[in-house]
Structures are given as C-alpha cells and as structure tokens.
Amino acid sequence: MKITLSIIKADIGSIAGHIKPSQKLLETVENYVKQKSKGLFIDSYIGFTGDDIAILSTHKKGVLAEPVHKLCWDAFIAGTKVAKSQGLYGAGQDLLKTAFSGNVKGMGPAVAEMEIEERPGEPFLFFAADKTDPGAYNLPLYLTFTDPMHTPGFMLAPQIKKGFKFIIMDVSFTKADKIIELVSPEEIYDIAALLRDPERFVVDSIWSRATKEQVVVVSTTRLHNIAGKYVGKDDPVMLVRSQKNFPATGEILSPYIISPYVGGDLRGSHNLPLMPVKKNSSIPYFDGPPIVSCLGFCVHEGKLTEPADIFGQPFWDYVRDKAARKTEEMRRQGFFGAAMLPYAELEYGGIVKTLKELEKRFIVRKK
Ligand code: F6R
Ligand code: MG
Ligand code: MG
C-alpha cells in the first residue's frame, strides 16, 4: 500500500521568548487538525520541540498535496490567533506569506514528506530540531549512511552494502532548488567535502541504491531566503525509515552521541552542541543549545502506533550531561572566535550595521 508521511512544522508563538508553545496554542492546533482532517488524514500526531509545533500526518495524497498543506496552514493560522490573544512572543512568526498558494513550501513552515510503499513492518523516526539550521543533520546522516563505525550493517547486512544516493542542496542559491546527486561508497570524500559546510550544503534526501527506495527526507527551508532578512532559525524536521534494506534504528541514532557543534541558539548567531532531548522539551539555556527530539513509530495501512520517545530513555541523560558540559566550555569564550557564527552567517542586522559604520572610520596608515 502506498502512503505519504508528511511533517509540516512552524513556530507560531511561544512563552517567555523562544522557549515552548503554550498548552492552549498546542491544543488549538491539535483540535483544528482533529476536526478538519476527517477523510483526508489516515492518522496524525502533533507535538512540539522548543518553540516549534510539528504536525505529522499519514495520507494517500502524495507529497506537496494542496489539501494537506492547506489544512496544516489553516491550523497554524488558527493557532496564531490564540498566540496573539495570549500575547505569546513571535505570534505567527513563521507564516511569512499572507495568501496560501498550492503548498506551504516557500511560505515559512518547514516540510519533510515521503511517499512510500509500506513494508509489512514499517518503522520510521521523526526528528525535530530547534534553534538550528537544516545542516545540523549533515554529520549524523553522513556517519550513518557511509561509516561502518556507526553502521556495522555495511559489513553485516549485504543488502545495504551497495550504498546510498545522497541528494545535497546548495541552500545559498535562492532562485530554485540547486541540487547534486552523489553516491556512497564511491564518492564519500566528495560528500564529506560538501557536508563539512552545514550553512550552505544540506542533505535533502537519501535513497537506497539496492532498491531505489527513499530512506530520508529533510526540510531544507532557509527562512531568511524567503523573508529577505533574518526572521529566526529554520529549525529542521526529518523523517528516516529504518531496518531491513535501510540502516537499523540503532545505526541511525549512533552519531547523536557526539553532540556536534552546530550553528544556532541565542539570536541564531552562535555555535553550540546539538543536544538530544525528550519528547515535548522546552529550551534550557542561552536560547539553546540547539536541541533535537526523536520519536520512533511504526505505521500499518497509514495507522500510526504511539510514539517511542527515543531520547527520553535514561541513556541519553548521560549524553545530555556531556552536551551541557560542551555548552559551558564554549560559552566561556562568549562572543569570541568559534563561539559566534562567522560574519556571513550573522543574520542579525545590528552587528552588520555596526561593522559598516566602523569601516568608514578605518584609515590606511601613510608609510
Ligand atoms: C528559533 C529561534 C531563534 C530566534 C532568534 C531571533 O526557534 O527562536 O532563531 O528566532 O533568536 O529572536 P528574536 O525574535 O527574539 O530576535
Ligand atoms: Mg523561535
Ligand atoms: Mg524554533
């Protein structure tokens, strides 16, 4: 049976700055989806990660389907009304366009969708990150899909030995989607050469070379490209299918123990470790560190199981402690060097203006 898994997510307002949505806001979005999705969605799940609300749905309409996108857009509009009535910060912040036109791509919300031929057992993972960019998934994906140190399946499971096709997007190109296709294992050094720069090159999707099936889809939105100015971090979502012809769930999770430094957190202008967090977590410290949640599901004829809160398991408390320590170390150097993003990524107008003003005061010393 062919079904579509869709995640559409947006920040439409949060409590105490950029911490988490209010209960009333979350319930408004949930109730809207519950009431209006009859006959359209087979199933759905709604949750939050930091200040972002994500709608996961299953349906038969394929990717970029207008009724699915319109329903989620309208749910976010309904939520925005409540966010405004409660005085939440950044109410409606990710709804960057006023009129809906076909689908929400390019309108602010992040989208990750895949149409799949459902396997008899169909496990998948739903990742949502806050206070960071889509490139935050580059390193974990690279390691899972190329490296036997994380995916012993490359030695133990012949069906994945054929490798994977990576579609990588250059998100600095704003006129259309500019993509390249590279295959593992032959081109892993070229893949690494691109994925090393997560602000510019972002994994868009990954496909099995053995079966041609899609395994991964990542939301690649860069909000400042849509708005033409800084309006907050993109806070990417991702779907990853697991087991059989794909990496095992454990192989997909393996790299998250690293908590690599990624761009984001306070004023979207710093580097801090990507901290794995529990389901429906708020933001802990310094408008960061960047956080990522992971919910595991199985789906049968479009019906979802309850989510398994993967990073809620106590093992990840240890990883969180390490990420907190890395956070503290980096924060000790405040604004200096690697602690803050490079000039090209400093999306806050303020510092750019200051540096332009200072430029006028530079003089070239006479010999
Ligand atoms: C992402 C997020 C940040 C803020 C950014 C701007 O969820 O919260 O990227 O959008 O720090 O914050 P304000 O609007 O307070 O300038
Ligand atoms: Mg925010
Ligand atoms: Mg956010």
PDB file of C-alpha atoms and ligand atoms in Angstrom, residues 9 11 14 17-19 49-52 89-90 93-94 129-132 223 230-235 264-269 283 287 348, ligand 1:
ATOM      1  CA  LYS A   9       6.048  22.428  11.283  1.00  0.00           C
ATOM      2  CA  ASP A  11       6.926  28.442  15.102  1.00  0.00           C
ATOM      3  CA  SER A  14       5.957  30.833  22.354  1.00  0.00           C
ATOM      4  CA  GLY A  17      10.669  34.325  24.463  1.00  0.00           C
ATOM      5  CA  HIS A  18      11.566  31.295  22.348  1.00  0.00           C
ATOM      6  CA  ILE A  19      11.029  28.569  24.963  1.00  0.00           C
ATOM      7  CA  THR A  49      10.259  20.719  20.180  1.00  0.00           C
ATOM      8  CA  GLY A  50      11.304  24.016  21.761  1.00  0.00           C
ATOM      9  CA  ASP A  51       9.092  26.706  20.230  1.00  0.00           C
ATOM     10  CA  ASP A  52       8.108  24.712  17.114  1.00  0.00           C
ATOM     11  CA  TYR A  89       6.230  36.074  21.684  1.00  0.00           C
ATOM     12  CA  GLY A  90       6.658  35.848  17.904  1.00  0.00           C
ATOM     13  CA  GLN A  93       6.379  34.316  13.163  1.00  0.00           C
ATOM     14  CA  ASP A  94       6.927  31.526  10.574  1.00  0.00           C
ATOM     15  CA  ALA A 129      15.353  20.224  15.928  1.00  0.00           C
ATOM     16  CA  ASP A 130      15.034  23.723  17.363  1.00  0.00           C
ATOM     17  CA  LYS A 131      17.422  26.709  17.331  1.00  0.00           C
ATOM     18  CA  THR A 132      19.456  25.455  14.398  1.00  0.00           C
ATOM     19  CA  LEU A 223      13.770  31.375   6.319  1.00  0.00           C
ATOM     20  CA  TYR A 230      16.697  37.418   9.452  1.00  0.00           C
ATOM     21  CA  VAL A 231      13.469  36.061  10.906  1.00  0.00           C
ATOM     22  CA  GLY A 232      14.727  33.206  13.092  1.00  0.00           C
ATOM     23  CA  LYS A 233      16.432  29.873  12.637  1.00  0.00           C
ATOM     24  CA  ASP A 234      14.919  27.251  10.350  1.00  0.00           C
ATOM     25  CA  ASP A 235      14.555  24.517  12.953  1.00  0.00           C
ATOM     26  CA  GLY A 264      22.006  28.489  16.082  1.00  0.00           C
ATOM     27  CA  ASP A 265      20.900  29.220  19.685  1.00  0.00           C
ATOM     28  CA  LEU A 266      20.910  32.760  21.066  1.00  0.00           C
ATOM     29  CA  ARG A 267      19.802  35.257  18.385  1.00  0.00           C
ATOM     30  CA  GLY A 268      20.580  32.464  15.901  1.00  0.00           C
ATOM     31  CA  SER A 269      24.204  33.644  15.967  1.00  0.00           C
ATOM     32  CA  ILE A 283      14.673  25.273  25.589  1.00  0.00           C
ATOM     33  CA  ASP A 287      18.215  30.295  23.854  1.00  0.00           C
ATOM     34  CA  TYR A 348      21.289  39.993  12.991  1.00  0.00           C
TER      35      TYR A 348
HETATM   36  C1  F6R B   1      14.365  29.652  16.672  1.00  0.00           C
HETATM   37  C2  F6R B   1      14.565  30.838  17.478  1.00  0.00           C
HETATM   38  C3  F6R B   1      15.633  31.785  17.176  1.00  0.00           C
HETATM   39  C4  F6R B   1      15.059  33.175  17.224  1.00  0.00           C
HETATM   40  C5  F6R B   1      16.128  34.213  17.110  1.00  0.00           C
HETATM   41  C6  F6R B   1      15.529  35.609  16.970  1.00  0.00           C
HETATM   42  O1  F6R B   1      13.345  28.936  17.215  1.00  0.00           O
HETATM   43  O2  F6R B   1      13.828  31.022  18.417  1.00  0.00           O
HETATM   44  O3  F6R B   1      16.270  31.539  15.969  1.00  0.00           O
HETATM   45  O4  F6R B   1      14.130  33.308  16.185  1.00  0.00           O
HETATM   46  O5  F6R B   1      16.905  34.082  18.239  1.00  0.00           O
HETATM   47  O6  F6R B   1      14.960  36.008  18.125  1.00  0.00           O
HETATM   48  P1  F6R B   1      14.228  37.407  18.309  1.00  0.00           P
HETATM   49  O7  F6R B   1      12.966  37.365  17.509  1.00  0.00           O
HETATM   50  O8  F6R B   1      13.970  37.425  19.749  1.00  0.00           O
HETATM   51  O9  F6R B   1      15.150  38.451  17.814  1.00  0.00           O
END
